[in-house]
GROMACS .gro file of C-alpha atoms in nm:
model
  419
    1MET     CA    1  -8.667  -7.936  -0.706
    2ALA     CA    2  -8.589  -8.305  -0.650
    3LEU     CA    3  -8.225  -8.403  -0.612
    4ALA     CA    4  -8.226  -8.634  -0.916
    5THR     CA    5  -8.371  -8.351  -1.125
    6ILE     CA    6  -8.091  -8.118  -1.012
    7PHE     CA    7  -7.827  -8.365  -1.128
    8GLU     CA    8  -8.013  -8.415  -1.453
    9LYS     CA    9  -7.999  -8.042  -1.518
   10ILE     CA   10  -7.627  -8.029  -1.436
   11VAL     CA   11  -7.548  -8.315  -1.673
   12GLY     CA   12  -7.801  -8.220  -1.937
   13THR     CA   13  -8.160  -8.320  -1.998
   14ASP     CA   14  -8.079  -8.452  -2.345
   15ALA     CA   15  -7.801  -8.685  -2.232
   16ASN     CA   16  -8.021  -8.998  -2.220
   17ILE     CA   17  -7.902  -9.074  -1.866
   18ALA     CA   18  -8.125  -9.185  -1.579
   19PHE     CA   19  -8.076  -9.051  -1.226
   20LEU     CA   20  -8.151  -9.199  -0.884
   21ALA     CA   21  -8.101  -9.017  -0.555
   22TYR     CA   22  -8.093  -9.105  -0.187
   23ASP     CA   23  -8.405  -8.891  -0.132
   24GLY     CA   24  -8.602  -9.135  -0.347
   25SER     CA   25  -8.626  -8.906  -0.646
   26LYS     CA   26  -8.575  -9.019  -1.005
   27ALA     CA   27  -8.516  -8.834  -1.330
   28GLY     CA   28  -8.425  -8.906  -1.687
   29PRO     CA   29  -8.576  -9.143  -1.941
   30ASP     CA   30  -8.717  -9.480  -1.843
   31GLY     CA   31  -8.511  -9.767  -1.975
   32ALA     CA   32  -8.190  -9.564  -2.011
   33ASP     CA   33  -7.884  -9.788  -2.049
   34VAL     CA   34  -7.680  -9.572  -1.808
   35THR     CA   35  -7.787  -9.461  -1.460
   36LEU     CA   36  -7.611  -9.221  -1.223
   37GLU     CA   37  -7.701  -9.294  -0.860
   38VAL     CA   38  -7.644  -9.027  -0.595
   39LYS     CA   39  -7.608  -9.230  -0.276
   40SER     CA   40  -7.560  -8.976   0.004
   41PRO     CA   41  -7.554  -8.605   0.096
   42ILE     CA   42  -7.173  -8.620   0.081
   43ALA     CA   43  -7.198  -8.639  -0.298
   44VAL     CA   44  -7.385  -8.309  -0.289
   45ALA     CA   45  -7.122  -8.162  -0.057
   46TYR     CA   46  -6.846  -8.257  -0.303
   47LEU     CA   47  -7.036  -8.091  -0.585
   48ALA     CA   48  -7.092  -7.779  -0.375
   49GLN     CA   49  -6.718  -7.755  -0.300
   50ALA     CA   50  -6.612  -7.814  -0.660
   51PRO     CA   51  -6.899  -7.770  -0.908
   52GLY     CA   52  -6.877  -7.970  -1.226
   53GLU     CA   53  -6.619  -8.230  -1.328
   54LEU     CA   54  -6.401  -8.234  -1.015
   55GLY     CA   55  -6.688  -8.252  -0.766
   56LEU     CA   56  -6.856  -8.537  -0.953
   57ALA     CA   57  -6.523  -8.720  -0.979
   58ARG     CA   58  -6.458  -8.688  -0.607
   59ALA     CA   59  -6.804  -8.818  -0.524
   60TYR     CA   60  -6.759  -9.117  -0.757
   61ILE     CA   61  -6.409  -9.204  -0.633
   62ALA     CA   62  -6.524  -9.181  -0.271
   63GLY     CA   63  -6.820  -9.412  -0.343
   64HIS     CA   64  -7.099  -9.158  -0.291
   65ILE     CA   65  -7.199  -9.178  -0.658
   66ASP     CA   66  -7.236  -9.505  -0.847
   67VAL     CA   67  -7.250  -9.562  -1.220
   68HIS     CA   68  -7.474  -9.839  -1.348
   69GLY     CA   69  -7.383  -9.913  -1.708
   70ASP     CA   70  -7.085  -9.834  -1.927
   71MET     CA   71  -6.853  -9.559  -1.798
   72TYR     CA   72  -6.742  -9.457  -2.147
   73THR     CA   73  -7.104  -9.415  -2.260
   74LEU     CA   74  -7.178  -9.202  -1.955
   75LEU     CA   75  -6.879  -8.972  -2.008
   76ASP     CA   76  -6.940  -8.942  -2.381
   77ARG     CA   77  -7.295  -8.823  -2.315
   78MET     CA   78  -7.203  -8.579  -2.037
   79TRP     CA   79  -6.891  -8.441  -2.204
   80SER     CA   80  -6.983  -8.075  -2.160
   81ILE     CA   81  -7.122  -8.077  -1.805
   82THR     CA   82  -7.126  -7.744  -1.627
   83THR     CA   83  -7.331  -7.596  -1.345
   84ASN     CA   84  -7.325  -7.270  -1.538
   85ASP     CA   85  -7.607  -7.416  -1.747
   86LEU     CA   86  -7.839  -7.367  -1.448
   87THR     CA   87  -8.020  -7.036  -1.438
   88ALA     CA   88  -8.009  -6.822  -1.122
   89SER     CA   89  -8.363  -6.926  -1.032
   90GLU     CA   90  -8.278  -7.294  -1.083
   91LYS     CA   91  -7.971  -7.263  -0.860
   92LEU     CA   92  -8.185  -7.100  -0.589
   93ALA     CA   93  -8.445  -7.376  -0.623
   94ALA     CA   94  -8.166  -7.634  -0.598
   95VAL     CA   95  -8.036  -7.480  -0.275
   96ARG     CA   96  -8.385  -7.482  -0.125
   97SER     CA   97  -8.441  -7.844  -0.226
   98LEU     CA   98  -8.111  -7.967  -0.091
   99GLY     CA   99  -8.123  -7.780   0.233
  100VAL     CA  100  -7.833  -7.596   0.393
  101LYS     CA  101  -7.658  -7.892   0.558
  102PRO     CA  102  -7.512  -8.064   0.250
  103LEU     CA  103  -7.395  -7.731   0.115
  104LEU     CA  104  -7.214  -7.637   0.436
  105MET     CA  105  -7.074  -7.984   0.499
  106ARG     CA  106  -6.695  -7.984   0.466
  107VAL     CA  107  -6.563  -8.316   0.342
  108PRO     CA  108  -6.199  -8.386   0.256
  109PRO     CA  109  -6.109  -8.501  -0.095
  110PRO     CA  110  -6.059  -8.877  -0.133
  111PRO     CA  111  -5.709  -8.996  -0.030
  112GLN     CA  112  -5.623  -9.075  -0.393
  113GLU     CA  113  -5.604  -8.702  -0.466
  114MET     CA  114  -5.255  -8.555  -0.481
  115ARG     CA  115  -5.247  -8.250  -0.256
  116GLN     CA  116  -5.080  -7.945  -0.406
  117SER     CA  117  -4.941  -7.865  -0.061
  118THR     CA  118  -4.755  -8.197  -0.065
  119LEU     CA  119  -4.597  -8.123  -0.400
  120ALA     CA  120  -4.517  -7.764  -0.306
  121LYS     CA  121  -4.297  -7.885  -0.020
  122LEU     CA  122  -4.079  -8.065  -0.275
  123GLY     CA  123  -3.988  -7.757  -0.474
  124SER     CA  124  -4.108  -7.577  -0.783
  125ARG     CA  125  -4.290  -7.761  -1.058
  126HIS     CA  126  -4.062  -8.017  -1.229
  127ALA     CA  127  -3.783  -7.995  -0.973
  128LYS     CA  128  -3.623  -8.339  -0.954
  129GLN     CA  129  -3.764  -8.439  -0.614
  130ARG     CA  130  -4.109  -8.310  -0.704
  131ASP     CA  131  -4.106  -8.495  -1.037
  132ALA     CA  132  -4.005  -8.812  -0.855
  133GLU     CA  133  -4.305  -8.781  -0.622
  134ALA     CA  134  -4.543  -8.709  -0.910
  135ILE     CA  135  -4.423  -9.018  -1.096
  136HIS     CA  136  -4.441  -9.227  -0.779
  137HIS     CA  137  -4.802  -9.117  -0.729
  138HIS     CA  138  -4.914  -9.259  -1.061
  139TYR     CA  139  -4.672  -9.533  -1.162
  140ASP     CA  140  -4.591  -9.699  -0.829
  141VAL     CA  141  -4.948  -9.816  -0.776
  142SER     CA  142  -4.885 -10.190  -0.812
  143ASN     CA  143  -4.704 -10.384  -1.084
  144ARG     CA  144  -4.966 -10.656  -1.053
  145PHE     CA  145  -5.242 -10.401  -1.112
  146TYR     CA  146  -5.064 -10.274  -1.423
  147GLU     CA  147  -5.020 -10.629  -1.550
  148TRP     CA  148  -5.397 -10.677  -1.536
  149VAL     CA  149  -5.471 -10.347  -1.710
  150LEU     CA  150  -5.191 -10.329  -1.968
  151GLY     CA  151  -5.161 -10.696  -2.053
  152PRO     CA  152  -4.843 -10.895  -2.122
  153SER     CA  153  -4.662 -10.615  -2.308
  154MET     CA  154  -4.669 -10.389  -1.998
  155ALA     CA  155  -4.668 -10.099  -2.245
  156TYR     CA  156  -4.836  -9.794  -2.095
  157THR     CA  157  -4.831  -9.582  -2.410
  158CYS     CA  158  -5.033  -9.557  -2.730
  159ALA     CA  159  -5.021  -9.872  -2.941
  160VAL     CA  160  -5.018  -9.866  -3.321
  161PHE     CA  161  -5.281 -10.089  -3.480
  162PRO     CA  162  -5.168 -10.230  -3.816
  163GLU     CA  163  -5.535 -10.302  -3.879
  164GLU     CA  164  -5.850 -10.245  -3.676
  165THR     CA  165  -5.885 -10.613  -3.585
  166ALA     CA  166  -5.533 -10.638  -3.439
  167THR     CA  167  -5.497 -10.741  -3.076
  168LEU     CA  168  -5.349 -10.508  -2.815
  169GLU     CA  169  -5.030 -10.716  -2.803
  170GLU     CA  170  -4.993 -10.704  -3.180
  171ALA     CA  171  -5.045 -10.328  -3.173
  172GLN     CA  172  -4.791 -10.269  -2.895
  173TYR     CA  173  -4.535 -10.479  -3.083
  174THR     CA  174  -4.610 -10.272  -3.394
  175LYS     CA  175  -4.557  -9.949  -3.197
  176PHE     CA  176  -4.217 -10.054  -3.065
  177ASP     CA  177  -4.114 -10.180  -3.408
  178LEU     CA  178  -4.230  -9.858  -3.574
  179VAL     CA  179  -4.012  -9.658  -3.332
  180ALA     CA  180  -3.716  -9.890  -3.399
  181ARG     CA  181  -3.752  -9.855  -3.776
  182LYS     CA  182  -3.789  -9.478  -3.763
  183LEU     CA  183  -3.471  -9.465  -3.555
  184GLY     CA  184  -3.292  -9.687  -3.808
  185LEU     CA  185  -3.173  -9.928  -3.541
  186GLU     CA  186  -2.910 -10.184  -3.641
  187PRO     CA  187  -2.701 -10.438  -3.449
  188GLY     CA  188  -2.421 -10.277  -3.250
  189MET     CA  189  -2.593  -9.939  -3.211
  190ARG     CA  190  -2.656  -9.776  -2.874
  191LEU     CA  191  -3.004  -9.653  -2.777
  192LEU     CA  192  -3.109  -9.437  -2.481
  193ASP     CA  193  -3.476  -9.479  -2.385
  194VAL     CA  194  -3.584  -9.204  -2.146
  195GLY     CA  195  -3.898  -9.259  -1.940
  196CYS     CA  196  -3.874  -9.627  -2.030
  197GLY     CA  197  -4.159  -9.757  -1.812
  198TRP     CA  198  -4.146 -10.133  -1.770
  199GLY     CA  199  -3.880 -10.166  -2.038
  200GLY     CA  200  -4.089 -10.258  -2.342
  201MET     CA  201  -3.888 -10.053  -2.592
  202VAL     CA  202  -3.563 -10.147  -2.422
  203MET     CA  203  -3.627 -10.518  -2.461
  204HIS     CA  204  -3.773 -10.488  -2.812
  205ALA     CA  205  -3.466 -10.304  -2.942
  206ALA     CA  206  -3.226 -10.545  -2.773
  207LYS     CA  207  -3.407 -10.864  -2.875
  208HIS     CA  208  -3.508 -10.780  -3.232
  209TYR     CA  209  -3.238 -10.535  -3.341
  210GLY     CA  210  -2.930 -10.637  -3.143
  211VAL     CA  211  -2.899 -10.287  -3.000
  212LYS     CA  212  -2.734 -10.207  -2.667
  213VAL     CA  213  -2.997 -10.016  -2.472
  214LEU     CA  214  -3.008  -9.807  -2.157
  215GLY     CA  215  -3.351  -9.726  -2.020
  216VAL     CA  216  -3.422  -9.490  -1.729
  217THR     CA  217  -3.736  -9.434  -1.523
  218LEU     CA  218  -3.828  -9.242  -1.210
  219SER     CA  219  -4.048  -9.530  -1.093
  220LYS     CA  220  -3.870  -9.774  -0.863
  221GLN     CA  221  -4.135 -10.042  -0.918
  222GLN     CA  222  -4.103 -10.010  -1.295
  223ALA     CA  223  -3.725 -10.042  -1.283
  224GLU     CA  224  -3.737 -10.349  -1.061
  225TRP     CA  225  -3.996 -10.518  -1.283
  226ALA     CA  226  -3.803 -10.433  -1.602
  227GLN     CA  227  -3.469 -10.560  -1.471
  228GLN     CA  228  -3.630 -10.891  -1.377
  229ALA     CA  229  -3.797 -10.916  -1.719
  230ILE     CA  230  -3.463 -10.845  -1.889
  231ALA     CA  231  -3.299 -11.123  -1.684
  232ASP     CA  232  -3.582 -11.365  -1.759
  233ALA     CA  233  -3.537 -11.293  -2.132
  234GLY     CA  234  -3.160 -11.341  -2.114
  235LEU     CA  235  -3.095 -10.988  -2.243
  236GLN     CA  236  -2.861 -10.868  -1.966
  237ASP     CA  237  -2.570 -10.821  -2.206
  238LEU     CA  238  -2.765 -10.575  -2.418
  239ALA     CA  239  -3.037 -10.420  -2.201
  240GLU     CA  240  -3.039 -10.229  -1.873
  241VAL     CA  241  -3.304 -10.025  -1.691
  242ARG     CA  242  -3.204  -9.785  -1.414
  243HIS     CA  243  -3.415  -9.615  -1.150
  244MET     CA  244  -3.300  -9.259  -1.208
  245ASP     CA  245  -3.386  -8.918  -1.350
  246TYR     CA  246  -3.304  -8.891  -1.720
  247ARG     CA  247  -3.115  -8.570  -1.637
  248ASP     CA  248  -2.864  -8.777  -1.438
  249VAL     CA  249  -2.756  -8.998  -1.731
  250VAL     CA  250  -2.383  -8.939  -1.779
  251GLU     CA  251  -2.323  -9.160  -2.084
  252THR     CA  252  -2.317  -8.993  -2.425
  253GLY     CA  253  -2.253  -9.078  -2.789
  254PHE     CA  254  -2.580  -9.265  -2.847
  255ASP     CA  255  -2.688  -9.353  -3.200
  256ALA     CA  256  -3.053  -9.296  -3.110
  257VAL     CA  257  -3.282  -9.172  -2.833
  258SER     CA  258  -3.644  -9.276  -2.782
  259SER     CA  259  -3.876  -9.075  -2.560
  260ILE     CA  260  -4.212  -9.252  -2.543
  261GLY     CA  261  -4.460  -9.085  -2.310
  262LEU     CA  262  -4.217  -8.867  -2.113
  263THR     CA  263  -4.260  -8.521  -2.264
  264GLU     CA  264  -4.599  -8.478  -2.095
  265HIS     CA  265  -4.416  -8.473  -1.759
  266ILE     CA  266  -4.144  -8.224  -1.860
  267GLY     CA  267  -4.326  -7.891  -1.842
  268LYS     CA  268  -4.326  -7.605  -2.091
  269ALA     CA  269  -4.054  -7.413  -1.908
  270ASN     CA  270  -3.819  -7.712  -1.933
  271LEU     CA  271  -3.876  -7.821  -2.292
  272LEU     CA  272  -3.573  -7.641  -2.434
  273SER     CA  273  -3.342  -7.791  -2.173
  274TYR     CA  274  -3.504  -8.133  -2.225
  275PHE     CA  275  -3.451  -8.140  -2.600
  276SER     CA  276  -3.107  -7.983  -2.557
  277PHE     CA  277  -3.008  -8.259  -2.316
  278LEU     CA  278  -3.124  -8.529  -2.558
  279TYR     CA  279  -2.951  -8.353  -2.849
  280GLY     CA  280  -2.627  -8.360  -2.651
  281LYS     CA  281  -2.656  -8.735  -2.594
  282LEU     CA  282  -2.659  -8.811  -2.968
  283LYS     CA  283  -2.379  -8.869  -3.214
  284PRO     CA  284  -2.387  -8.659  -3.532
  285GLY     CA  285  -2.643  -8.830  -3.751
  286GLY     CA  286  -2.822  -8.967  -3.444
  287ARG     CA  287  -3.201  -8.968  -3.432
  288LEU     CA  288  -3.459  -8.877  -3.166
  289LEU     CA  289  -3.810  -9.021  -3.173
  290ASN     CA  290  -4.041  -8.820  -2.947
  291HIS     CA  291  -4.381  -8.985  -2.883
  292CYS     CA  292  -4.622  -8.794  -2.661
  293ILE     CA  293  -4.974  -8.666  -2.596
  294THR     CA  294  -5.033  -8.315  -2.725
  295ARG     CA  295  -5.298  -8.046  -2.739
  296PRO     CA  296  -5.472  -8.004  -3.078
  297THR     CA  297  -5.379  -7.635  -3.106
  298GLY     CA  298  -5.176  -7.374  -2.923
  299LYS     CA  299  -5.486  -7.208  -2.777
  300GLU     CA  300  -5.587  -7.445  -2.495
  301LYS     CA  301  -5.455  -7.443  -2.140
  302THR     CA  302  -5.125  -7.627  -2.105
  303PHE     CA  303  -5.180  -7.700  -1.736
  304ASN     CA  304  -5.503  -7.722  -1.535
  305LYS     CA  305  -5.399  -7.752  -1.172
  306GLY     CA  306  -5.761  -7.773  -1.056
  307GLY     CA  307  -5.868  -8.048  -1.294
  308PHE     CA  308  -5.932  -8.415  -1.226
  309ILE     CA  309  -5.636  -8.536  -1.435
  310ASN     CA  310  -5.386  -8.317  -1.253
  311LYS     CA  311  -5.517  -8.398  -0.907
  312TYR     CA  312  -5.566  -8.772  -0.948
  313VAL     CA  313  -5.371  -8.903  -1.246
  314PHE     CA  314  -5.075  -8.697  -1.370
  315PRO     CA  315  -4.975  -8.434  -1.112
  316ASP     CA  316  -4.790  -8.145  -1.278
  317GLY     CA  317  -4.856  -8.286  -1.624
  318GLU     CA  318  -4.844  -8.032  -1.907
  319LEU     CA  319  -4.943  -8.069  -2.271
  320GLU     CA  320  -4.822  -7.860  -2.563
  321SER     CA  321  -4.920  -7.856  -2.928
  322VAL     CA  322  -4.707  -8.057  -3.168
  323GLY     CA  323  -4.618  -7.736  -3.350
  324TYR     CA  324  -4.470  -7.591  -3.033
  325LEU     CA  325  -4.269  -7.907  -2.965
  326ILE     CA  326  -4.134  -7.916  -3.320
  327ARG     CA  327  -4.029  -7.551  -3.297
  328GLN     CA  328  -3.828  -7.622  -2.981
  329MET     CA  329  -3.658  -7.918  -3.150
  330GLU     CA  330  -3.579  -7.719  -3.464
  331ASP     CA  331  -3.441  -7.423  -3.271
  332LEU     CA  332  -3.195  -7.657  -3.098
  333GLY     CA  333  -3.065  -7.801  -3.423
  334PHE     CA  334  -3.284  -8.105  -3.489
  335GLU     CA  335  -3.397  -8.150  -3.847
  336ILE     CA  336  -3.753  -8.287  -3.851
  337ARG     CA  337  -3.778  -8.585  -4.085
  338HIS     CA  338  -4.118  -8.732  -4.002
  339GLU     CA  339  -4.430  -8.656  -3.798
  340GLU     CA  340  -4.763  -8.831  -3.754
  341ASN     CA  341  -5.074  -8.811  -3.538
  342LEU     CA  342  -5.197  -9.140  -3.386
  343ARG     CA  343  -5.486  -9.013  -3.173
  344GLU     CA  344  -5.739  -9.271  -3.300
  345HIS     CA  345  -5.489  -9.543  -3.209
  346TYR     CA  346  -5.475  -9.413  -2.852
  347ALA     CA  347  -5.854  -9.422  -2.821
  348LYS     CA  348  -5.846  -9.786  -2.929
  349THR     CA  349  -5.556  -9.863  -2.693
  350LEU     CA  350  -5.747  -9.715  -2.401
  351GLN     CA  351  -6.055  -9.918  -2.486
  352TYR     CA  352  -5.849 -10.235  -2.453
  353TRP     CA  353  -5.719 -10.116  -2.116
  354CYS     CA  354  -6.072 -10.037  -1.997
  355ASP     CA  355  -6.185 -10.384  -2.105
  356ASN     CA  356  -5.892 -10.541  -1.919
  357LEU     CA  357  -5.982 -10.348  -1.604
  358ASP     CA  358  -6.344 -10.460  -1.630
  359VAL     CA  359  -6.242 -10.826  -1.664
  360ASN     CA  360  -6.007 -10.798  -1.366
  361TRP     CA  361  -6.219 -10.556  -1.160
  362GLU     CA  362  -6.253 -10.764  -0.843
  363ASN     CA  363  -5.884 -10.850  -0.837
  364ALA     CA  364  -5.793 -10.488  -0.906
  365VAL     CA  365  -6.009 -10.360  -0.619
  366GLN     CA  366  -5.855 -10.614  -0.384
  367GLU     CA  367  -5.505 -10.513  -0.497
  368VAL     CA  368  -5.526 -10.131  -0.494
  369GLY     CA  369  -5.858 -10.049  -0.328
  370MET     CA  370  -6.193  -9.936  -0.464
  371GLY     CA  371  -6.099  -9.567  -0.480
  372THR     CA  372  -5.788  -9.618  -0.692
  373ALA     CA  373  -5.967  -9.864  -0.921
  374ARG     CA  374  -6.240  -9.603  -0.973
  375VAL     CA  375  -5.981  -9.336  -1.054
  376TRP     CA  376  -5.854  -9.558  -1.331
  377ALA     CA  377  -6.197  -9.647  -1.465
  378LEU     CA  378  -6.293  -9.280  -1.479
  379TYR     CA  379  -5.965  -9.151  -1.620
  380MET     CA  380  -5.924  -9.409  -1.897
  381ALA     CA  381  -6.284  -9.388  -2.016
  382GLY     CA  382  -6.264  -9.010  -2.016
  383CYS     CA  383  -5.943  -9.022  -2.220
  384ILE     CA  384  -6.111  -9.235  -2.486
  385VAL     CA  385  -6.367  -8.959  -2.531
  386GLY     CA  386  -6.093  -8.696  -2.536
  387PHE     CA  387  -5.898  -8.864  -2.813
  388GLU     CA  388  -6.211  -8.943  -3.013
  389ARG     CA  389  -6.331  -8.583  -2.993
  390ASN     CA  390  -5.988  -8.436  -3.078
  391LYS     CA  391  -5.947  -8.273  -2.737
  392VAL     CA  392  -5.606  -8.440  -2.715
  393GLN     CA  393  -5.377  -8.598  -2.973
  394LEU     CA  394  -5.079  -8.835  -2.984
  395HIS     CA  395  -4.785  -8.740  -3.203
  396GLN     CA  396  -4.461  -8.908  -3.302
  397VAL     CA  397  -4.191  -8.667  -3.419
  398LEU     CA  398  -3.861  -8.788  -3.567
  399GLY     CA  399  -3.566  -8.551  -3.549
  400VAL     CA  400  -3.207  -8.591  -3.667
  401LYS     CA  401  -2.889  -8.434  -3.534
  402LEU     CA  402  -2.704  -8.331  -3.851
  403ASP     CA  403  -2.329  -8.368  -3.885
  404GLN     CA  404  -2.098  -8.068  -3.940
  405GLU     CA  405  -2.159  -8.077  -4.315
  406GLY     CA  406  -2.536  -8.079  -4.266
  407ARG     CA  407  -2.580  -8.445  -4.360
  408SER     CA  408  -2.862  -8.640  -4.195
  409GLY     CA  409  -2.764  -8.995  -4.276
  410VAL     CA  410  -3.129  -9.068  -4.352
  411PRO     CA  411  -3.181  -9.276  -4.670
  412PHE     CA  412  -3.303  -9.089  -4.977
  413ARG     CA  413  -3.627  -9.282  -4.925
  414PRO     CA  414  -3.680  -9.500  -4.618
  415SER     CA  415  -3.629  -9.869  -4.698
  416VAL     CA  416  -3.941  -9.953  -4.499
  417THR     CA  417  -4.279  -9.788  -4.480
  418TRP     CA  418  -4.346  -9.559  -4.184
  419PRO     CA  419  -4.724  -9.599  -4.150
   0.00000   0.00000   0.00000
């Protein structure tokens, strides 16, 4: 069996993908708009060590597989790849065709992969030092790289598109403003923004609502960038971003808390303490807006330590269903006042980021290296497919800390629409 034919069988013969291999073999339809090129025996070795998604990802990141054509189109067509689709006789024929050497070759994972042994030395999952290293792995890549991918807003979370033709910047502004309106922000209030990234929500609340805001992030590069942006905007009297764990915030009595894209890093075992901590930071009548990626149901795995996302993108990341998150919030005393799913908006956000990376590809490779740039191209395109196919969702949940008489302080009907 020719090498290209083996890969075609792994990916699927109906995927409309062409295959080229270093042995000169070809497979797939002529004129296909996407081609997967297997460039060396090391690609086969990666697949032998980790059949399926992870092996293919390692080979691509390391440069032993190339993609000619659109990455999103490729991943959309090979969504359900699995070597289990090969029959026993086909697997035997594959081994004979490849020869023993590639199958016995031991090749280390690309350096962009986070080793579990490295994390294990820093404590149990979601210990403070281990969380700091996991965040550093993903967010301290390069502020310049993130500027190219995210655009001027430097918002690394799902945007909210007021209409399908809106620009990314318009949609990110809309997202921050939606959060502000759900929280009922007014001049003189105090807001805590946990997992604040590059300070987008911090600066939006300070500039447009006159709110005094404290943002915290575990990424040193994010904090430095945000503090400079705050100074450049002349918002020092209202806005501050600190490089610190949210669990180390000592201030209390906030009117509102925003958590935009942090819950995914908390871990199921820590959700009660997380929401309890945020509950304790609020005044009676204070509101929490929790914005995070979720699973579509409570049946899927919360944590896949052997998957591509965990090893290359979000080490120790865990996703829960929105129902589970809401139950934790309710059990701690939050009254849920609003909830919405924005998964289609995240697919569109990611498409903008992919386009930005394509436009700035040469600069990005020079800045962070080919391997890291490929991690991002693969991960973001794959996430578009995931959100489109309802494998992951994005939910905003608004909770209120009631006062002693059970009053929420929420208007009988909101004065503005919460789209």
